[in-house]
Coordinates of C-alpha atoms in Angstrom, one line a residue:
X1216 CA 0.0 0.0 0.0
X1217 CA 2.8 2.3 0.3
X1218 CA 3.8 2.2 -3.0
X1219 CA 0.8 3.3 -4.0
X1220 CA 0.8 6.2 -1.7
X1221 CA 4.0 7.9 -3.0
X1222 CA 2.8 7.7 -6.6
X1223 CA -0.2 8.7 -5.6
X1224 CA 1.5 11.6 -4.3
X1225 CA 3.9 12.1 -6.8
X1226 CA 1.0 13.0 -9.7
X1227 CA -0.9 15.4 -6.7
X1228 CA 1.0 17.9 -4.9
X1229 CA -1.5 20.5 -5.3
X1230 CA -4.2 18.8 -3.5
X1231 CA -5.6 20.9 -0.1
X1232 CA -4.8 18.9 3.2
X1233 CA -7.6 21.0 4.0
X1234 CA -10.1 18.9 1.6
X1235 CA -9.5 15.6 4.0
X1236 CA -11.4 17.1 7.0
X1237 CA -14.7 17.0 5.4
X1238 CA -14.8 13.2 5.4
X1239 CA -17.4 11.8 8.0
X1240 CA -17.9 8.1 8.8
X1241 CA -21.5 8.8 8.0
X1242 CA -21.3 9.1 4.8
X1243 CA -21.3 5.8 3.9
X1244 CA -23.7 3.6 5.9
X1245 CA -23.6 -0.4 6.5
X1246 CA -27.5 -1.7 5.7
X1247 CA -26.6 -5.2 6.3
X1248 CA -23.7 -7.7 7.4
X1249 CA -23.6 -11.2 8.6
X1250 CA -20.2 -13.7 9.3
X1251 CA -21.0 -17.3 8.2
X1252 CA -18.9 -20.3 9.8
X1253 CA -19.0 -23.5 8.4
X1254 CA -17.0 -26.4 7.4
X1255 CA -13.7 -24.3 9.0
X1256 CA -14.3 -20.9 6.5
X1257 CA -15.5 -17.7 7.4
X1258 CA -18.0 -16.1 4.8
X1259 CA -17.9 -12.0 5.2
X1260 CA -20.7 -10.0 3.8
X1261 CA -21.9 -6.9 4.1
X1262 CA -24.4 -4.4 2.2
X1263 CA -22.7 -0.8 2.0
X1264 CA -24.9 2.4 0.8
X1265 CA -22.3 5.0 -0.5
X1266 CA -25.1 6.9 -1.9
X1267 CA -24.7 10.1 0.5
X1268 CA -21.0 10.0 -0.2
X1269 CA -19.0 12.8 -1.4
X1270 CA -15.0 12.5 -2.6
X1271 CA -13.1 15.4 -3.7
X1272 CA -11.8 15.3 -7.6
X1273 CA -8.0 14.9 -6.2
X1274 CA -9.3 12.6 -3.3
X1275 CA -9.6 8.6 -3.1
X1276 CA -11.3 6.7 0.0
X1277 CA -10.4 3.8 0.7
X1278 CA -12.1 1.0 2.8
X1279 CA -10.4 -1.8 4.2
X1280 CA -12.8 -5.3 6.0
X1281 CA -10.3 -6.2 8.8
X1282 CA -10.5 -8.7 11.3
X1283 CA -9.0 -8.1 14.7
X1284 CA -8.3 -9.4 17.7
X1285 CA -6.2 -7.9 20.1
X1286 CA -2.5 -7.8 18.3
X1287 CA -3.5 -9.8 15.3
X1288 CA -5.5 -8.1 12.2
X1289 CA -6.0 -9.6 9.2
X1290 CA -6.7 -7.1 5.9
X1291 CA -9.2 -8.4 3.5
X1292 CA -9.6 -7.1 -0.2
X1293 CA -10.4 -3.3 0.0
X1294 CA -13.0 -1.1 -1.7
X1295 CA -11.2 2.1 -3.4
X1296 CA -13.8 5.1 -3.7
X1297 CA -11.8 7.4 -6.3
X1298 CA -12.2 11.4 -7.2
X1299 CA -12.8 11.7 -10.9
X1300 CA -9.4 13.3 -11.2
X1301 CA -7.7 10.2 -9.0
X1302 CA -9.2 8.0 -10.7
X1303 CA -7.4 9.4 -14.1
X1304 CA -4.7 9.4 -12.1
X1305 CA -4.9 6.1 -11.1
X1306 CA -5.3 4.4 -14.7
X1307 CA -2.9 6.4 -15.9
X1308 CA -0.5 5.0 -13.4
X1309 CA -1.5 1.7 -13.9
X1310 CA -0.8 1.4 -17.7
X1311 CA 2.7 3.2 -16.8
X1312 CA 3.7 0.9 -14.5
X1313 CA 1.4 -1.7 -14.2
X1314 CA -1.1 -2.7 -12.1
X1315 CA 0.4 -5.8 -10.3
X1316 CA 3.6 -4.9 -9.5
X1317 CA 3.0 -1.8 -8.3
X1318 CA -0.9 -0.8 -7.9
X1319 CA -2.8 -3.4 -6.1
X1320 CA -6.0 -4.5 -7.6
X1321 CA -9.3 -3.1 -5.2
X1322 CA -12.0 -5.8 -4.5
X1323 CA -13.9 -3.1 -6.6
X1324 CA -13.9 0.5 -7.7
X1325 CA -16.8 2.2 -7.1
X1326 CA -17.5 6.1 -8.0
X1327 CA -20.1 7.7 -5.8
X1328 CA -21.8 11.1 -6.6
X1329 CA -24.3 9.1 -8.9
X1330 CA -28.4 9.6 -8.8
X1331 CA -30.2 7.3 -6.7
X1332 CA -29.7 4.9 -4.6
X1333 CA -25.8 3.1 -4.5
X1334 CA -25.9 0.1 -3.1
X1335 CA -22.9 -2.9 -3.2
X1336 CA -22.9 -6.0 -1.7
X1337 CA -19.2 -7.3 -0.6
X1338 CA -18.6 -11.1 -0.8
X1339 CA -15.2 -12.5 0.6
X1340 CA -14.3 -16.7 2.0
X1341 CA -11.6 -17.4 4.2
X1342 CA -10.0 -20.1 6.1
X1343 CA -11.3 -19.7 9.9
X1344 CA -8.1 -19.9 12.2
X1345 CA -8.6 -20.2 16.0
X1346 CA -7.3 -16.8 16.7
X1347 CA -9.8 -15.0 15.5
X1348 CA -12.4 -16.5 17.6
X1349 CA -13.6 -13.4 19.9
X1350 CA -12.4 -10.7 17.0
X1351 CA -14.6 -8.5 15.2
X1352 CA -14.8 -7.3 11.6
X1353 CA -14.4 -3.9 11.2
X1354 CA -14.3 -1.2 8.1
X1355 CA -11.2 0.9 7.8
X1356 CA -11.7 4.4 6.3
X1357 CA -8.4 6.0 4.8
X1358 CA -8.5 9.1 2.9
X1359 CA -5.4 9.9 0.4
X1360 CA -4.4 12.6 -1.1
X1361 CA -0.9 13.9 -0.9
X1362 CA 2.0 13.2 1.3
X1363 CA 1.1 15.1 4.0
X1364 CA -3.1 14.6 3.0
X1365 CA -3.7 11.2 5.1
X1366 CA -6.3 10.7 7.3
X1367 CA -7.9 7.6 9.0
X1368 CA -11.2 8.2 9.9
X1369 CA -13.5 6.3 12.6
X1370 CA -13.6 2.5 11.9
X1371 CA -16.8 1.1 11.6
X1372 CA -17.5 -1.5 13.2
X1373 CA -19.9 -4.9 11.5
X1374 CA -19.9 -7.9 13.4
X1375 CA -18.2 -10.0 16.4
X1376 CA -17.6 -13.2 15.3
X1377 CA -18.7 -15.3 18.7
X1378 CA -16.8 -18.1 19.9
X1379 CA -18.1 -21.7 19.8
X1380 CA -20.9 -21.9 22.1
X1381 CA -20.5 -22.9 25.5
X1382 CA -22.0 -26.4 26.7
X1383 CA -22.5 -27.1 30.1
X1384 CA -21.9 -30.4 32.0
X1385 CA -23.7 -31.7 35.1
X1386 CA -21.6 -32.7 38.1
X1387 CA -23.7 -36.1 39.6
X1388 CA -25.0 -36.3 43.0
X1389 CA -21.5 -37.8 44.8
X1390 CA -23.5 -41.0 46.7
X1391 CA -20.9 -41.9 49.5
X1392 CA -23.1 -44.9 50.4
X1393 CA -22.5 -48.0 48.4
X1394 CA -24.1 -51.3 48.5
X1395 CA -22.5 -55.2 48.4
X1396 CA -24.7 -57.6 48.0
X1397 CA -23.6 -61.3 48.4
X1398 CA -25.9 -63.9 48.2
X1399 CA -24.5 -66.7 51.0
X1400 CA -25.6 -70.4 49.9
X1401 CA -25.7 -71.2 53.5
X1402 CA -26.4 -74.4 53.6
X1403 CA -28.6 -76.4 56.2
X1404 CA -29.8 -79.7 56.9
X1405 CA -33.2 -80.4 56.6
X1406 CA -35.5 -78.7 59.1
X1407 CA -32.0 -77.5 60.8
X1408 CA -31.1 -73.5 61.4
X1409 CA -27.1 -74.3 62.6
X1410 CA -24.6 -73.0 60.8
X1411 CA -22.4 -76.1 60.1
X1412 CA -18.9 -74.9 58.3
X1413 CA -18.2 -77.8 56.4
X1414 CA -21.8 -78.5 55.0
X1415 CA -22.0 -78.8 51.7
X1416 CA -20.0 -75.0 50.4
X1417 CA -20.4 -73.6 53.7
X1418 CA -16.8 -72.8 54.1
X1419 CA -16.9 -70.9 50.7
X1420 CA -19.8 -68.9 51.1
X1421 CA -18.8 -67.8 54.9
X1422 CA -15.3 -66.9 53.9
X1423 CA -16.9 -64.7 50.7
X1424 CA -18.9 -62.8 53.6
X1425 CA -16.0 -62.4 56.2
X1426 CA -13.7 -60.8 53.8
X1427 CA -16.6 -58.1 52.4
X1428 CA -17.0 -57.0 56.2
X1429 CA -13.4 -57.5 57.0
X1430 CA -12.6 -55.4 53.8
X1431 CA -14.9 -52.3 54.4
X1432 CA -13.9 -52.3 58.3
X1433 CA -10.2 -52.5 57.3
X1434 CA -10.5 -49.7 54.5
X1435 CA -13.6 -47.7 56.1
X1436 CA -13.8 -48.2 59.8
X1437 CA -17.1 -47.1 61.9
X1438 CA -18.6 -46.6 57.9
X1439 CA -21.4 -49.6 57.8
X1440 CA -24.6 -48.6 58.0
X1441 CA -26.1 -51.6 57.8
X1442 CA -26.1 -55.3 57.0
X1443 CA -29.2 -56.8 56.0
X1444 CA -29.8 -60.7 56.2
X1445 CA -32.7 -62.5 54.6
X1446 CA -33.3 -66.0 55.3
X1447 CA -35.1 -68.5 53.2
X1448 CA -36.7 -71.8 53.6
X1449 CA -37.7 -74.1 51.1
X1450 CA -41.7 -74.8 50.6
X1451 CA -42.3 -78.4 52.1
X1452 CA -44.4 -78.3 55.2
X1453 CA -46.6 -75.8 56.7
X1454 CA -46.0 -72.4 56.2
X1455 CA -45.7 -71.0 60.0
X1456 CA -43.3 -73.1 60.7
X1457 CA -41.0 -72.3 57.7
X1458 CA -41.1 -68.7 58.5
X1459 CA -40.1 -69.7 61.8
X1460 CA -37.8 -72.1 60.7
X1461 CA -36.1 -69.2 58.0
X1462 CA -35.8 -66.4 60.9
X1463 CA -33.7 -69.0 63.2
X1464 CA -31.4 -68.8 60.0
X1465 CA -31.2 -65.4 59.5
X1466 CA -30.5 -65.3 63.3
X1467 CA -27.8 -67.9 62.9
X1468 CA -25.9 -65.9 60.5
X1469 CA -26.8 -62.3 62.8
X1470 CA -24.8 -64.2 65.4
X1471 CA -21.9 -65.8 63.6
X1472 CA -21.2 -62.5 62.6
X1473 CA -21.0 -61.0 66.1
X1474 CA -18.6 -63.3 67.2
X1475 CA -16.4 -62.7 64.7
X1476 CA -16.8 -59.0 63.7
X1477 CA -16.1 -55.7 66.1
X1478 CA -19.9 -54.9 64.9
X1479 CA -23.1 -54.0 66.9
X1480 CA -25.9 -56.0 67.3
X1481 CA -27.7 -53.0 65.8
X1482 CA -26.5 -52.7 62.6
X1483 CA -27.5 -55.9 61.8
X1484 CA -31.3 -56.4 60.2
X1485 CA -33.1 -59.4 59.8
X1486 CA -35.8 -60.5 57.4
X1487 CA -37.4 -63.5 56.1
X1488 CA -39.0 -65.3 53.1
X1489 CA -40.8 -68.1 54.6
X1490 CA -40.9 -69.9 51.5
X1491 CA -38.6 -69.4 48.3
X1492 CA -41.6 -70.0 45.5
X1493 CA -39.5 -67.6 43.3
X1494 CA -36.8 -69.6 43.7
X1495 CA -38.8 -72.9 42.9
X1496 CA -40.0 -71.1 39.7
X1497 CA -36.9 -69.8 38.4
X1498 CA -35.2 -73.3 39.0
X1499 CA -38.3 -74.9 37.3
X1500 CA -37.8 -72.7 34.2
X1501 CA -34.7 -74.2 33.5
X1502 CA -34.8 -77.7 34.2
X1503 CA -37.0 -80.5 32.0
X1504 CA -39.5 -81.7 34.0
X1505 CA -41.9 -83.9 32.4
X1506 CA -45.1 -82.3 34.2
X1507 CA -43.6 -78.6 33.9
X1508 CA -46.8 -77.1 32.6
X1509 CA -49.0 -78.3 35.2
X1510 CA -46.5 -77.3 38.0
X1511 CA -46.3 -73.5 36.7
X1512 CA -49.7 -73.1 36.8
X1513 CA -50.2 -74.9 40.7
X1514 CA -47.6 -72.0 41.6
X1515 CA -48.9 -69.4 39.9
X1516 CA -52.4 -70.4 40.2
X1517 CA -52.5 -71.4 43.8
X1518 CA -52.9 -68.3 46.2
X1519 CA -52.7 -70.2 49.5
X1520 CA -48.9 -71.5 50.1
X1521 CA -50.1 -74.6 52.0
X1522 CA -52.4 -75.7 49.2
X1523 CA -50.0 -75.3 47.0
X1524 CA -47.5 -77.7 48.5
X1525 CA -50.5 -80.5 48.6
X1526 CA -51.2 -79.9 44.9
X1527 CA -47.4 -80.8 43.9
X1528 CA -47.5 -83.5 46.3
X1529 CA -50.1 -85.2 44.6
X1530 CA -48.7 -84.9 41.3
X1531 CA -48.0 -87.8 39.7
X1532 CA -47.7 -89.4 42.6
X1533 CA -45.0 -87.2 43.9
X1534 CA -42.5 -88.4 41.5
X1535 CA -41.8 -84.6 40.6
X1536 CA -42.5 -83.4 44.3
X1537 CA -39.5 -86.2 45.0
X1538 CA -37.6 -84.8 42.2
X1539 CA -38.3 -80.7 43.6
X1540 CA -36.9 -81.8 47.2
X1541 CA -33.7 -83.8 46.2
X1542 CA -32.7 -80.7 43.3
X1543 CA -34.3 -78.0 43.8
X1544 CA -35.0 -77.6 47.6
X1545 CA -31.5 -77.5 49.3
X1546 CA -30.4 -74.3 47.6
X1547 CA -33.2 -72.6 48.9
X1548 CA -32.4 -72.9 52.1
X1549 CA -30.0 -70.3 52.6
X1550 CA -29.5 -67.1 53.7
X1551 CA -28.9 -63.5 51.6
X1552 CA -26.6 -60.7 53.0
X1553 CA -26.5 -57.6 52.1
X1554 CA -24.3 -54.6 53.3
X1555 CA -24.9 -50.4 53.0
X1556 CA -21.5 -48.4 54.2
X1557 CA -20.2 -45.1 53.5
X1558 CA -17.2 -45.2 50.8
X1559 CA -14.3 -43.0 50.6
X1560 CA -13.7 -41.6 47.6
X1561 CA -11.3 -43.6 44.9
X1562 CA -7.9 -42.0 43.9
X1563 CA -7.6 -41.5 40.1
X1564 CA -5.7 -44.1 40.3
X1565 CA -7.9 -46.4 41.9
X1566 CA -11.0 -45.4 39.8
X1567 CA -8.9 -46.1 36.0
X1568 CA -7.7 -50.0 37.2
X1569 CA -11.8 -50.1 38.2
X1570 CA -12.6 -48.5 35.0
X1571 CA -10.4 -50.8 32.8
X1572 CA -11.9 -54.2 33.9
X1573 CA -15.5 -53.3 35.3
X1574 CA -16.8 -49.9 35.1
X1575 CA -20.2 -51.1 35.8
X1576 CA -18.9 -50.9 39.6
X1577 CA -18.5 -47.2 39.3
X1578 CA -21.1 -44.6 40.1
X1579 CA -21.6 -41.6 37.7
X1580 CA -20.0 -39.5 39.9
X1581 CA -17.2 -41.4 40.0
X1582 CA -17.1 -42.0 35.9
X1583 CA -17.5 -38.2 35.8
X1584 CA -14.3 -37.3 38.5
X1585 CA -12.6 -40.3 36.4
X1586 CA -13.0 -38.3 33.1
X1587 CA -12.4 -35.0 34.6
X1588 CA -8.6 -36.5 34.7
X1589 CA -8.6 -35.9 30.7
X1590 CA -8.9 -32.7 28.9
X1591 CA -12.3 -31.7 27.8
X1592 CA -13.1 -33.1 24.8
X1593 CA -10.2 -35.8 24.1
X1594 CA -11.2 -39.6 23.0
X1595 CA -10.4 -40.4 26.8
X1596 CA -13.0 -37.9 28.3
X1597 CA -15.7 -38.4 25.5
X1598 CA -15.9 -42.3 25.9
X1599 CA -16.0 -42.0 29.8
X1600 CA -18.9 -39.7 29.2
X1601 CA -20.5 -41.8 26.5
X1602 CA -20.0 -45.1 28.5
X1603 CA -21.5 -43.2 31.7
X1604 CA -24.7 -43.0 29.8
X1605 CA -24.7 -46.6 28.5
X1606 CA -24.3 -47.8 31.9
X1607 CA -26.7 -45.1 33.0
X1608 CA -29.1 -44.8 30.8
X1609 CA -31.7 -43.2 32.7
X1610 CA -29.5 -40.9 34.4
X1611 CA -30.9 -37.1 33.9
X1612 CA -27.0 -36.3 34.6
X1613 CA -25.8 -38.4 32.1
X1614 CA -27.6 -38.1 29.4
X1615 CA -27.1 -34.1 29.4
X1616 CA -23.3 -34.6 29.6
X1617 CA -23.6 -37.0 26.5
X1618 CA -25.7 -34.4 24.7
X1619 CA -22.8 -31.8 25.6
X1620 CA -20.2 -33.8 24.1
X1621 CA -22.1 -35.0 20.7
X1622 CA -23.4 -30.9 20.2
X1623 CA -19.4 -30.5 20.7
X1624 CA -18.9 -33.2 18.0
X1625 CA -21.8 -31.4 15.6
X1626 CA -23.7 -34.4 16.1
X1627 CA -27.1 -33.2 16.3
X1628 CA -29.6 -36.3 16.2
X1629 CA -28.0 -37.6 19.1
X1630 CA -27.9 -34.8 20.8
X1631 CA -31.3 -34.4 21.0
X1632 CA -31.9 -38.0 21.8
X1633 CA -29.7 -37.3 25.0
X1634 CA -31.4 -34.3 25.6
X1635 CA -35.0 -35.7 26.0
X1636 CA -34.0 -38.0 28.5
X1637 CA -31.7 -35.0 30.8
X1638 CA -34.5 -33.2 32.5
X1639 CA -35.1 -29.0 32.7
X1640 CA -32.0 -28.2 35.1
X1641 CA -30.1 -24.8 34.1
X1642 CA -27.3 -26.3 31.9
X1643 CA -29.8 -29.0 29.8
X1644 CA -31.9 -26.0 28.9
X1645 CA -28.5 -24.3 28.6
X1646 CA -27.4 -27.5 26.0
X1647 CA -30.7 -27.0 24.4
X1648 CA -30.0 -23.6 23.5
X1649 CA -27.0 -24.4 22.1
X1650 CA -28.7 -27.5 20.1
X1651 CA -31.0 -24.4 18.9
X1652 CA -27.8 -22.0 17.8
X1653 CA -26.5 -24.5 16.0
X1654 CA -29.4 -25.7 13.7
X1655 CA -29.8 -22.2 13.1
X1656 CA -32.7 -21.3 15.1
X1657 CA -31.3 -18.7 16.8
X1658 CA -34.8 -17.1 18.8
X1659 CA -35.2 -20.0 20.5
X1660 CA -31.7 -19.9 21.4
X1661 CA -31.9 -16.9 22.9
X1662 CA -34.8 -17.7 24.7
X1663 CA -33.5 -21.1 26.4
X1664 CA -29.7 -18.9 27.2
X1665 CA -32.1 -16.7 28.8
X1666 CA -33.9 -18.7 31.2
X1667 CA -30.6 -20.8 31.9
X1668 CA -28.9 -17.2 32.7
X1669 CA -31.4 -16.3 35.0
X1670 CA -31.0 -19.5 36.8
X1671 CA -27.2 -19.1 37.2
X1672 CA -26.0 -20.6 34.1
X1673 CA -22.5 -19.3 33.7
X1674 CA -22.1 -20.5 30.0
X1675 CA -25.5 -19.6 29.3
X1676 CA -24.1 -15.9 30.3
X1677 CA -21.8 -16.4 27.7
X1678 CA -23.6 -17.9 25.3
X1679 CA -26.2 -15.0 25.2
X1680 CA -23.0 -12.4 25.1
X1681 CA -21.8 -14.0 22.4
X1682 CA -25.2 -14.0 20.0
X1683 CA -26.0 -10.4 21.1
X1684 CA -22.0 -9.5 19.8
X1685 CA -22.7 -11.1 16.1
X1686 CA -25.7 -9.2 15.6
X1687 CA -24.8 -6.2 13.4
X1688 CA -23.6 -3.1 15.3
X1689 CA -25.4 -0.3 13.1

């Protein structure tokens, strides 16, 4: 641009300084502009009405679309607005010396002082680089006349080109209190509620529960809330006595673990099921009994427990009664423990060996301090998010921080799918605004930014910043 200058100069040392002053930023209005992202280019456009302009005969205006940002500018193609005798000036110039070399090219030349209205639309594609995410297109005004005839007038300033909208991601409820269930095949002898060690897997099963309470004592002392024991007997005889006969196990086990545990009496809870038809059913299902039809439907058909223990007795003269107490019975007779206690958080350490060979034991809050180990949007983070909701999949939490991470990967349809199933909380509406902004529907967007902003929504602050910045400052 220099060069121009100085011949510029050269052909017009006559020209008034004076003439530069009557320039005003007014004079040439911006009726419309819009910046288009999309498939990483930036479209610039803008409508500008030069019809009130005036430029002297020895003058030339010229109006450079920059993008800026702090240090870093970026000079697109300019308009040139020339004075009739500049304009000679300038062609005469350009066949003397050529107009790429020395005299670069304007995006157009355009001569006010006509009649009417003059109108031109400006139409320029460019690769969108990072930095210029939070900059703003602006119009530089430069008069030129002579060597000491230079002005810059006021910039005017078209549109901010907003930075990616900002999604927001729900932190789950931490629950400190975890549950371990074991289900204890403690065996019995018929119409027996002592625990005998070396019946049957006994040993097994007791050693399985000794080290779960050993375990969270050792890592969690004074934690347990509670252990629940259920005990079960198997259906023969009459019912009273069964549920008799299945609290005397349940008490068995209570006491076993008192003598060996540094546990109160009061954190353990008893209960019963008197008889295990569930059990019977479910090991029916899967065997090949000849008469299995006919004993489904005297289980399921037979409200009273003690009638229905007749009925299978009879059948076929109790061949598959015979069959139900050698096969099926025994493993009914057990007892089921359960265990609530309060868990202290997993180093990140911890919670990655857990996550590599059973993430299914992790909670989402624990998936979603696990990911928060990874920066924001790598593989690492996305597929802990994405696996939290597969695991999860009625998780309110969840599903919005899916929906944040596939609007983050332009991935619209699931996005919404994750959305329907997140709930109204201040960063889902939030998300859905962003959903909104993105497909283009930019009311709506507002609209959900605002009620997420008036609920606290920091990104939804942001967000609504940002679409209020692109519209065109006039």
């Amino acid at each position: 641009m220099k060069k121009i200058h100085l011949f510029i100069v050269t052909f017009l040392l006559g020209m008034n300084p004076i003439l530069a002053e009557q320039y005003a930023p007014y004079q040439l209005k911006v009726t419309d502009s819009r910046l288009v992202k999309e498939n990483g280019r930036l479209s610039v456009e803008f409508t500008i009405d030069y019809s009130s302009l005036e430029v002297p005969a020895n003058d030339e205006l010229i109006v450079t679309p920059v993008i800026t940002k702090g240090q870093d500018t970026l000079s697109l193609p300019f308009l040139l607005f020339p004075g009739k005798t500049r304009d000679k000036a300038n062609q005469r110039k350009m066949r003397l010396y050529g107009k790429e070399e020395n005299f670069p090219v304007p995006y157009a030349t355009l001569y006010p002082g006509g009649k009417g209205q003059l109108l031109f639309t400006y139409r320029q594609q460019l690769p969108l680089e990072e930095w210029m995410y939070g900059g703003q297109l602006e119009l530089l005004q430069n008069v030129y006349g002579c060597a000491d005839c230079h002005k810059i007038l006021a910039s005017m300033p078209l549109n901010y080109i907003a930075n990616p909208p900002q999604v927001a991601f729900i932190i789950p409820v931490i629950d400190q209190q975890q549950k371990d269930t074991l289900t204890l095949y403690v065996h019995f002898p018929w119409d027996q509620a002592v625990i005998l060690p070396d019946f049957m897997n006994n040993a097994t099963a007791l050693g399985r529960m000794d080290h779960s309470i050993e375990s969270i004592l050792r890592k969690q002392p004074g934690k347990i809330q509670q252990i629940a024991l259920t005990g079960y007997a198997s259906p023969e005889g009459k019912y009273t006595y069964n549920a008799r006969l299945a609290g005397r196990r349940a008490n068995a086990v209570k006491e076993y673990i008192l003598r060996k545990h540094d546990i109160t009496g009061n954190l353990i809870a008893t209960d019963t099921v008197p008889e295990d038809w569930q059990g019977v059913r479910h090991w029916i299902d899967s065997s090949n009994l000849k008469y299995k039809k006919e004993v489904v439907d005297i289980i399921d058909n037979t409200p009273d427990p003690d009638a229905k223990d007749n009925r299978l007795r009879h059948l076929d003269k109790s061949v598959t009664y015979n069959r139900l107490l050698r096969q099926a019975y025994p493993f009914l007779r057990r007892v089921e423990y359960r265990v609530n206690y309060h868990a202290a958080p997993l180093t990140s350490e911890e919670l990655k060996t857990v996550y590599r060979t059973h993430p299914e034991k992790l909670s989402p809050a624990e998936l979603y301090s696990l990911c928060q180990t990874y920066p924001q949007g790598s593989p690492e983070f996305n597929e802990i998010i994405f696996t939290t909701v597969r695991l999860y999949p009625n998780n309110a939490a969840a599903n919005n921080n899916a929906a944040a991470v596939a609007l983050q990967q332009n991935d619209m349809a699931h996005a919404k799918a994750y959305l329907s199933q997140a709930g109204n909380t201040k960063e889902t509406v939030n998300n859905r605004g962003v959903l909104f902004q993105l497909e283009g529907n930019i009311p709506e967007a507002i609209q959900c930014f605002k009620e997420a902003c008036a609920n606290g929504c920091q990104e939804s602050i942001q967000n609504l910043n940002n679409l209020e910045r692109t519209q065109p400052i006039q």
